CSV table of C-alpha atoms in Angstrom, one decimal:
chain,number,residue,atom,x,y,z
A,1,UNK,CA,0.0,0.0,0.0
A,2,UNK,CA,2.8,2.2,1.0
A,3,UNK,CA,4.4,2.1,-2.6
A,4,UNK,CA,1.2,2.4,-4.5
A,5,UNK,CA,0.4,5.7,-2.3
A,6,UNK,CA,4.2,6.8,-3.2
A,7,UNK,CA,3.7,6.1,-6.4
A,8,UNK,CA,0.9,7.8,-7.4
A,9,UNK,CA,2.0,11.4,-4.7
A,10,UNK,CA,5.0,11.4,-6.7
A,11,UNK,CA,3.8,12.5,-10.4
A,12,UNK,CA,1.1,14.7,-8.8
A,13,UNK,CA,3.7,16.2,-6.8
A,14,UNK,CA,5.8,16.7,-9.6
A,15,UNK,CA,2.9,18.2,-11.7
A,16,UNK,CA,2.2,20.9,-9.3
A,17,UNK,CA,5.6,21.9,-8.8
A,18,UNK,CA,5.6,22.4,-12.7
A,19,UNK,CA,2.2,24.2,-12.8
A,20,UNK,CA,3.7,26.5,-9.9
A,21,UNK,CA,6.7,27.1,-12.1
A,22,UNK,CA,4.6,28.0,-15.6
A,23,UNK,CA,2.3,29.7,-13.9
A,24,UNK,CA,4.9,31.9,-12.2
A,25,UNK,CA,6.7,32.7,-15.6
A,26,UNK,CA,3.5,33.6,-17.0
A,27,UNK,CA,3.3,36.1,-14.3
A,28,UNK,CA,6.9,37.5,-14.8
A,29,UNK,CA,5.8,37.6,-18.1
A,30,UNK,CA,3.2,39.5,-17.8
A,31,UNK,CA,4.9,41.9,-15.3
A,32,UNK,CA,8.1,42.4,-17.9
A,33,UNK,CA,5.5,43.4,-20.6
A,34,UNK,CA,3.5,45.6,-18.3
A,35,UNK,CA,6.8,47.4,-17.1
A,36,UNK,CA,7.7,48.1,-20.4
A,37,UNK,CA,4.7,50.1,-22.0
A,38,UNK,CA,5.6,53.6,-21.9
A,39,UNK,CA,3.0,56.5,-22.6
A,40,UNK,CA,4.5,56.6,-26.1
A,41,UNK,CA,3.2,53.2,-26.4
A,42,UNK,CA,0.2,54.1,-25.4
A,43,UNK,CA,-0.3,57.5,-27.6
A,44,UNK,CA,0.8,55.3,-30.4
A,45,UNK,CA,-1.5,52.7,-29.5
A,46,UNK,CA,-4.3,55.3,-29.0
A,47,UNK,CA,-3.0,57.3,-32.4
A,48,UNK,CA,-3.5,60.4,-30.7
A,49,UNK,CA,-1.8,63.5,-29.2
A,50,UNK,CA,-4.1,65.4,-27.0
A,51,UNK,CA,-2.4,69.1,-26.7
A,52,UNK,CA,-3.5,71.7,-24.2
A,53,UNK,CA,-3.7,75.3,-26.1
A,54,UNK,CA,-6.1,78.7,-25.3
A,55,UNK,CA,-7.7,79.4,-28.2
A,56,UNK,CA,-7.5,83.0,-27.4
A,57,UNK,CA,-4.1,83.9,-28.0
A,58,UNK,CA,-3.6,85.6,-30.8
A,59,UNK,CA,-1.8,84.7,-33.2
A,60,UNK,CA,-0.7,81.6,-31.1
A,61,UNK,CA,-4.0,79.6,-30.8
A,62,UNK,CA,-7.0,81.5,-32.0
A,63,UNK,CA,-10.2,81.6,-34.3
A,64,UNK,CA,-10.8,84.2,-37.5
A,65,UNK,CA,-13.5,86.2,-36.9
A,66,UNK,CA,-17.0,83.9,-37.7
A,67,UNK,CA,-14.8,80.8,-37.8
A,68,UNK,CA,-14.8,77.5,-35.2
A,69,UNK,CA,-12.1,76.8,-36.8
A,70,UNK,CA,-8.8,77.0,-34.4
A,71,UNK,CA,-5.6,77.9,-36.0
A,72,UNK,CA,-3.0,79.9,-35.1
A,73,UNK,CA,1.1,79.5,-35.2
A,74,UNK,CA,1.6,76.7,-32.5
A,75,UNK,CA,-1.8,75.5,-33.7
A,76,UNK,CA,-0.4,74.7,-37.2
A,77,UNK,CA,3.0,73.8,-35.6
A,78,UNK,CA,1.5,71.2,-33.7
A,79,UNK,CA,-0.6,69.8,-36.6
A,80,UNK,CA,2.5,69.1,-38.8
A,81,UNK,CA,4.0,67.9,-35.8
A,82,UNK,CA,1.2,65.3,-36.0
A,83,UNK,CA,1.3,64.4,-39.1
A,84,UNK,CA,4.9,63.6,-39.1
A,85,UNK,CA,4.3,61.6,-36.2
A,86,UNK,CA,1.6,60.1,-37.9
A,87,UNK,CA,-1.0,61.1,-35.3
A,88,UNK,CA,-4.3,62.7,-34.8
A,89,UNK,CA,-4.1,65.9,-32.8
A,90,UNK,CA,-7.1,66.4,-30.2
A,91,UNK,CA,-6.8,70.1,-29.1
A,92,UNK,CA,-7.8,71.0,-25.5
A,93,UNK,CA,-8.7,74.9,-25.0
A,94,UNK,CA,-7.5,75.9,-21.3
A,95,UNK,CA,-6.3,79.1,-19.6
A,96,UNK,CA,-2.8,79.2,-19.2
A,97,UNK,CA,-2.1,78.4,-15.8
A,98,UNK,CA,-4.3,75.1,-16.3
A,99,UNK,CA,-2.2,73.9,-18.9
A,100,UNK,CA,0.7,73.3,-17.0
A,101,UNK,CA,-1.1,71.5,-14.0
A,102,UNK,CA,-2.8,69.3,-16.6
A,103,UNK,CA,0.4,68.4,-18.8
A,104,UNK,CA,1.7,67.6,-15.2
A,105,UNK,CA,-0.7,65.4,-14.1
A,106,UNK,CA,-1.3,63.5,-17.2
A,107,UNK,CA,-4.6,64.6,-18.5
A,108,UNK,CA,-3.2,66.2,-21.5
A,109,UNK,CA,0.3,64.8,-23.8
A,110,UNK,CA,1.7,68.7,-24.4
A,111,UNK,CA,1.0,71.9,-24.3
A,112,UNK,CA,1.3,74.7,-27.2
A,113,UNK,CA,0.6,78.1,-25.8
A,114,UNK,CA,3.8,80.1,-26.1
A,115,UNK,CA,5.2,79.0,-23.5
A,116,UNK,CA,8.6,80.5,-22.4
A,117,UNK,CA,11.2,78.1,-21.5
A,118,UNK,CA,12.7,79.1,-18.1
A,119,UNK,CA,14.6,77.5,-15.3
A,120,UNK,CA,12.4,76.7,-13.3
A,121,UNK,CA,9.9,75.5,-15.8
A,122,UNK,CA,12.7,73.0,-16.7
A,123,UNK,CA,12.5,71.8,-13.4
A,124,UNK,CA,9.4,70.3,-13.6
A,125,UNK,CA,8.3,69.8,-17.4
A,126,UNK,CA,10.3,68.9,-21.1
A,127,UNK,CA,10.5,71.4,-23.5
A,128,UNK,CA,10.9,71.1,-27.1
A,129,UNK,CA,13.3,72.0,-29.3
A,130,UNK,CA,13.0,75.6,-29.1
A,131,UNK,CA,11.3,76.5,-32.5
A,132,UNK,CA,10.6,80.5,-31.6
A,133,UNK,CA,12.6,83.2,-30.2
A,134,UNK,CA,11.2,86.5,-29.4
A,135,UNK,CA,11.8,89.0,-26.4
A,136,UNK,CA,9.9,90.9,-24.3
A,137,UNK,CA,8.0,94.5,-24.8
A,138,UNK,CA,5.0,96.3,-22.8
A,139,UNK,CA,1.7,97.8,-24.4
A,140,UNK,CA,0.9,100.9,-22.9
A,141,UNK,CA,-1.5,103.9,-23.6
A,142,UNK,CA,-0.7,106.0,-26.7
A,143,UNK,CA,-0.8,109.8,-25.4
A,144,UNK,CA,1.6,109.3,-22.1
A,145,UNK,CA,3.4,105.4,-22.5
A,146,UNK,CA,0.9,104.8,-19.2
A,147,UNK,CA,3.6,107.0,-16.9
A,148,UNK,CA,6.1,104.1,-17.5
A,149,UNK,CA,10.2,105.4,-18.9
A,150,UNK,CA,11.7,102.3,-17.7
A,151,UNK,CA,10.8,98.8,-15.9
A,152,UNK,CA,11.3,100.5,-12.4
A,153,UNK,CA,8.4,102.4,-13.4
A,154,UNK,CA,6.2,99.7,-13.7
A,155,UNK,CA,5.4,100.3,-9.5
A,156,UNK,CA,2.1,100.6,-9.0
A,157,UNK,CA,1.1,100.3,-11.8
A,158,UNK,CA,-1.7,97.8,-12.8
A,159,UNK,CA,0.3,95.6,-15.0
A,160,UNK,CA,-2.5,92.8,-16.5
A,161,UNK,CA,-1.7,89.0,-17.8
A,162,UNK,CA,-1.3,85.1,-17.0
A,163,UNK,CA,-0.5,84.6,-13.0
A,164,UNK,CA,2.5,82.5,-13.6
A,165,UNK,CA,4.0,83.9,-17.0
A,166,UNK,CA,7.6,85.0,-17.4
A,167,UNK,CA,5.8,88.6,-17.7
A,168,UNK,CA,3.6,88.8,-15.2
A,169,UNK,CA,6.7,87.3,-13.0
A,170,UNK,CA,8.5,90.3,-14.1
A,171,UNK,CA,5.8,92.8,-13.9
A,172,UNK,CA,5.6,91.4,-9.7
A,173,UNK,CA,9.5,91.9,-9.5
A,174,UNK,CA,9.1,95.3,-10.4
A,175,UNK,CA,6.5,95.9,-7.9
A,176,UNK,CA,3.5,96.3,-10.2
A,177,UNK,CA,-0.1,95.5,-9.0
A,178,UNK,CA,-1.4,92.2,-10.6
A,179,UNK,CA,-4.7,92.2,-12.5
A,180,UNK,CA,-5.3,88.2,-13.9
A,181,UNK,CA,-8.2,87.2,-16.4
A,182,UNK,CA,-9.5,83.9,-16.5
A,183,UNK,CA,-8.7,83.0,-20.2
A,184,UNK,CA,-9.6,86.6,-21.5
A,185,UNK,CA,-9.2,87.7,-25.2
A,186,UNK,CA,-6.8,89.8,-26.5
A,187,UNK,CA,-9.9,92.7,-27.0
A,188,UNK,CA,-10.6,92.4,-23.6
A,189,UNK,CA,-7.0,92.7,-22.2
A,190,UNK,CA,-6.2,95.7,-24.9
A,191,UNK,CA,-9.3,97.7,-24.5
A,192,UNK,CA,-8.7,97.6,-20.8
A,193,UNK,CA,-5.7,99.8,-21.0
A,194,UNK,CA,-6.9,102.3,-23.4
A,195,UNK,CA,-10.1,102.7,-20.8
A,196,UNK,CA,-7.5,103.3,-17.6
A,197,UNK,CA,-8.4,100.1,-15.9
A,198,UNK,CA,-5.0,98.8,-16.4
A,199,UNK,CA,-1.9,100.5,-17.2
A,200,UNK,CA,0.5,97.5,-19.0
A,201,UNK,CA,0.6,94.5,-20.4
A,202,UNK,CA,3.8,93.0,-20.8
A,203,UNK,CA,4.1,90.1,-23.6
A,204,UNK,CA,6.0,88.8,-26.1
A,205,UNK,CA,7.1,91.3,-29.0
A,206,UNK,CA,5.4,89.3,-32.0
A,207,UNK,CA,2.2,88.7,-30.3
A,208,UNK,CA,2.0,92.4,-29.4
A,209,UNK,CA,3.1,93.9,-32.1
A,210,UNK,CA,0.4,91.9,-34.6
A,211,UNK,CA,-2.4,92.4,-31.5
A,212,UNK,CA,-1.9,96.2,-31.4
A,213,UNK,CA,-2.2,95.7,-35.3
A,214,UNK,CA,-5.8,93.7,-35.2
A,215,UNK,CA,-7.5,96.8,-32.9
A,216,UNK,CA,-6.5,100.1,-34.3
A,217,UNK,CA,-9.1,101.9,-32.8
A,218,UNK,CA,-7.8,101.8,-29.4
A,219,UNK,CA,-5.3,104.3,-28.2
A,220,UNK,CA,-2.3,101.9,-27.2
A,221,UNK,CA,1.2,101.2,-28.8
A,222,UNK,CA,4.2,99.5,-28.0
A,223,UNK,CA,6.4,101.0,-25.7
A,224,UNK,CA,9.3,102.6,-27.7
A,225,UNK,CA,11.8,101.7,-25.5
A,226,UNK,CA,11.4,98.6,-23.1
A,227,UNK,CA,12.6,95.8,-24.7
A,228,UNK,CA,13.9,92.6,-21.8
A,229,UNK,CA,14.2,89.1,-21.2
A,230,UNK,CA,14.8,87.2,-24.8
A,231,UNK,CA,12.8,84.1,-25.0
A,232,UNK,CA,12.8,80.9,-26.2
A,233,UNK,CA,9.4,79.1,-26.9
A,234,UNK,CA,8.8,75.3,-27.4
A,235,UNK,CA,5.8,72.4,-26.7
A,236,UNK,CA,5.6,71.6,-23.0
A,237,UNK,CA,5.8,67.5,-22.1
A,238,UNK,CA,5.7,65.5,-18.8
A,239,UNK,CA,8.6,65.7,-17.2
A,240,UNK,CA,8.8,61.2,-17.4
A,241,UNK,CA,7.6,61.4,-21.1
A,242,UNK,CA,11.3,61.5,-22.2
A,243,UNK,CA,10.6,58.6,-25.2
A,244,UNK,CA,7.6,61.2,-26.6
A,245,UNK,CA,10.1,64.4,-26.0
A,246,UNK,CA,12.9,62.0,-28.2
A,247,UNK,CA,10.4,61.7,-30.8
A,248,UNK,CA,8.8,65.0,-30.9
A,249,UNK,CA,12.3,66.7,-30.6
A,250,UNK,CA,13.2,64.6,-34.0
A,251,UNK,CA,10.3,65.5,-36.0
A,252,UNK,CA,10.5,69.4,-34.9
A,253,UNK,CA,14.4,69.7,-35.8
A,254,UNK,CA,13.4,68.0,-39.3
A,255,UNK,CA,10.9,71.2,-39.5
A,256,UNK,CA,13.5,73.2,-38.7
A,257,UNK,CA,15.9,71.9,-41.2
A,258,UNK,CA,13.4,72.1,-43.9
A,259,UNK,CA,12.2,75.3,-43.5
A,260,UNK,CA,8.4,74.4,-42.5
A,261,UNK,CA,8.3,76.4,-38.8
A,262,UNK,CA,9.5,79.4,-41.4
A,263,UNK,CA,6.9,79.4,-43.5
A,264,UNK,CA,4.5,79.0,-40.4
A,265,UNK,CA,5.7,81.9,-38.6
A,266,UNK,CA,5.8,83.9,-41.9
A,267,UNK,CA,2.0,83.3,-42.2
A,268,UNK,CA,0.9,84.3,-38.9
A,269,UNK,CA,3.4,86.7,-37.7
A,270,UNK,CA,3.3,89.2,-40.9
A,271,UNK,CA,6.6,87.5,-42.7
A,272,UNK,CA,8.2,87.4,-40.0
A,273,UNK,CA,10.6,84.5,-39.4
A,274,UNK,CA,10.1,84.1,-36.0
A,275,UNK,CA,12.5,80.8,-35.6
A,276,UNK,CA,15.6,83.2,-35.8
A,277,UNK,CA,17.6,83.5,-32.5
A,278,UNK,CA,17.2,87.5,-31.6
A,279,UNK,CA,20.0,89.4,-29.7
A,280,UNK,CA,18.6,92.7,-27.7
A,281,UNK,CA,20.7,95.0,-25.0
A,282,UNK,CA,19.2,95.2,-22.2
């Protein structure tokens, strides 16, 4: 009896032992091919980019005048961007301060908004290839610059914009007064100064320059001599998407190279060729 019972224990024995094994290499399988799926995997599997812009900046992200249509000159960056990637672009419209806390915490893949590459920004996020370079300049009223000579000026003054912008940043280190919109247009931030109810707004020289240019009717200009803080502009990412910055980075430099972020900026900032490094004195 005592060999039968042997016997027979040891091939069932033996057979779970071997199930254990399989059924544990299955699992490390499964673990290895969960660990590697990145989220470039994943927007490749899903064949879409979703992208964070306004859709009030103009000419960044906007819409012509009886149009749903958004275009713009990130807006058109970005959609060559896709289709050398060979994905569908899903544009999400969000104020600016939004963006970043959404590109951060994954409910968006990047972010095209003219955002200014800083330091501290690099801290926390990846930035594209830089594919604009601008610097920066201050709309004021036409018949006394808005009582601002010089930066230091800029002291009490109501200085209006994006909470956490490189301008506004400057505008608070100059001790102006902050006045924020929630996701305003350009009308709304332009007519404000004409009418007194702010004094600056302190921007990027491009987008001012063609915004002062779409409202001639209201008595503001650029200031003819504050000109600061060159900038570099590029896509927002994740700060762990580094395999989607490798391949974005690839397909903006090819852009680049061939001259298609030219002809872009040439459309939507006058002729401009806004990809040109600039070199100011400060």
């Amino acid at each position: 009896m005592k060999r039968i019972f042997f016997r027979k224990k040891g091939p069932i024995v033996a057979g779970l032992v071997m199930l254990s094994l399989l059924s544990a290499c299955g699992n490390e399988d499964d673990t290895a091919s969960e660990e590697t799926t990145t989220a470039w995997d994943e927007i490749q599997e899903e064949g879409s980019l979703t992208v964070a812009t306004s859709g009030t900046l103009f000419p960044t992200s906007y819409r012509e005048e009886g149009s749903d249509e958004l275009t713009g000159f990130e807006v058109e960056v970005v959609r060559q961007l896709g289709e050398r990637l060979e994905l569908e672009i899903e544009f999400t419209e969000l104020g600016f301060d939004e963006m970043l806390t959404s590109v951060q915490t994954g409910q968006v893949d990047l972010a095209a908004n003219d955002i200014e590459i800083t330091e501290d920004r690099a801290e926390n996020f990846i930035f594209s290839t830089p594919f604009k370079y601008s610097y920066g300049t201050a709309i004021v009223r036409s018949e006394d610059l808005s009582g601002i000579e010089t930066l230091e000026d800029l002291e009490g003054k109501k200085a209006a914009g994006a909470s956490t912008s490189v301008y506004m940043e400057t505008a608070r280190e100059y001790g102006a007064e902050e006045v924020v919109y929630d996701n305003a247009t350009n009308e709304t931030y332009l007519r404000d100064v004409a009418i007194g109810r702010t004094d600056v707004i302190l921007n990027d020289y491009y987008l001012q320059t063609l915004a002062i240019a779409a409202f001639p009717e209201l008595d503001i200009t650029i200031h003819p001599n504050l000109k600061y803080s060159p900038s570099e502009v590029g896509v927002v990412m994740n700060k762990d998407n580094e395999e989607l910055a490798e391949n974005v980075n690839i397909a903006i430099e090819e852009m680049l190279e061939d001259g298609t972020i030219a002809e872009i900026s040439a459309e939507f900032f006058n002729g401009a060729d806004a990809t040109e490094q600039v070199d100011i004195e400060e």
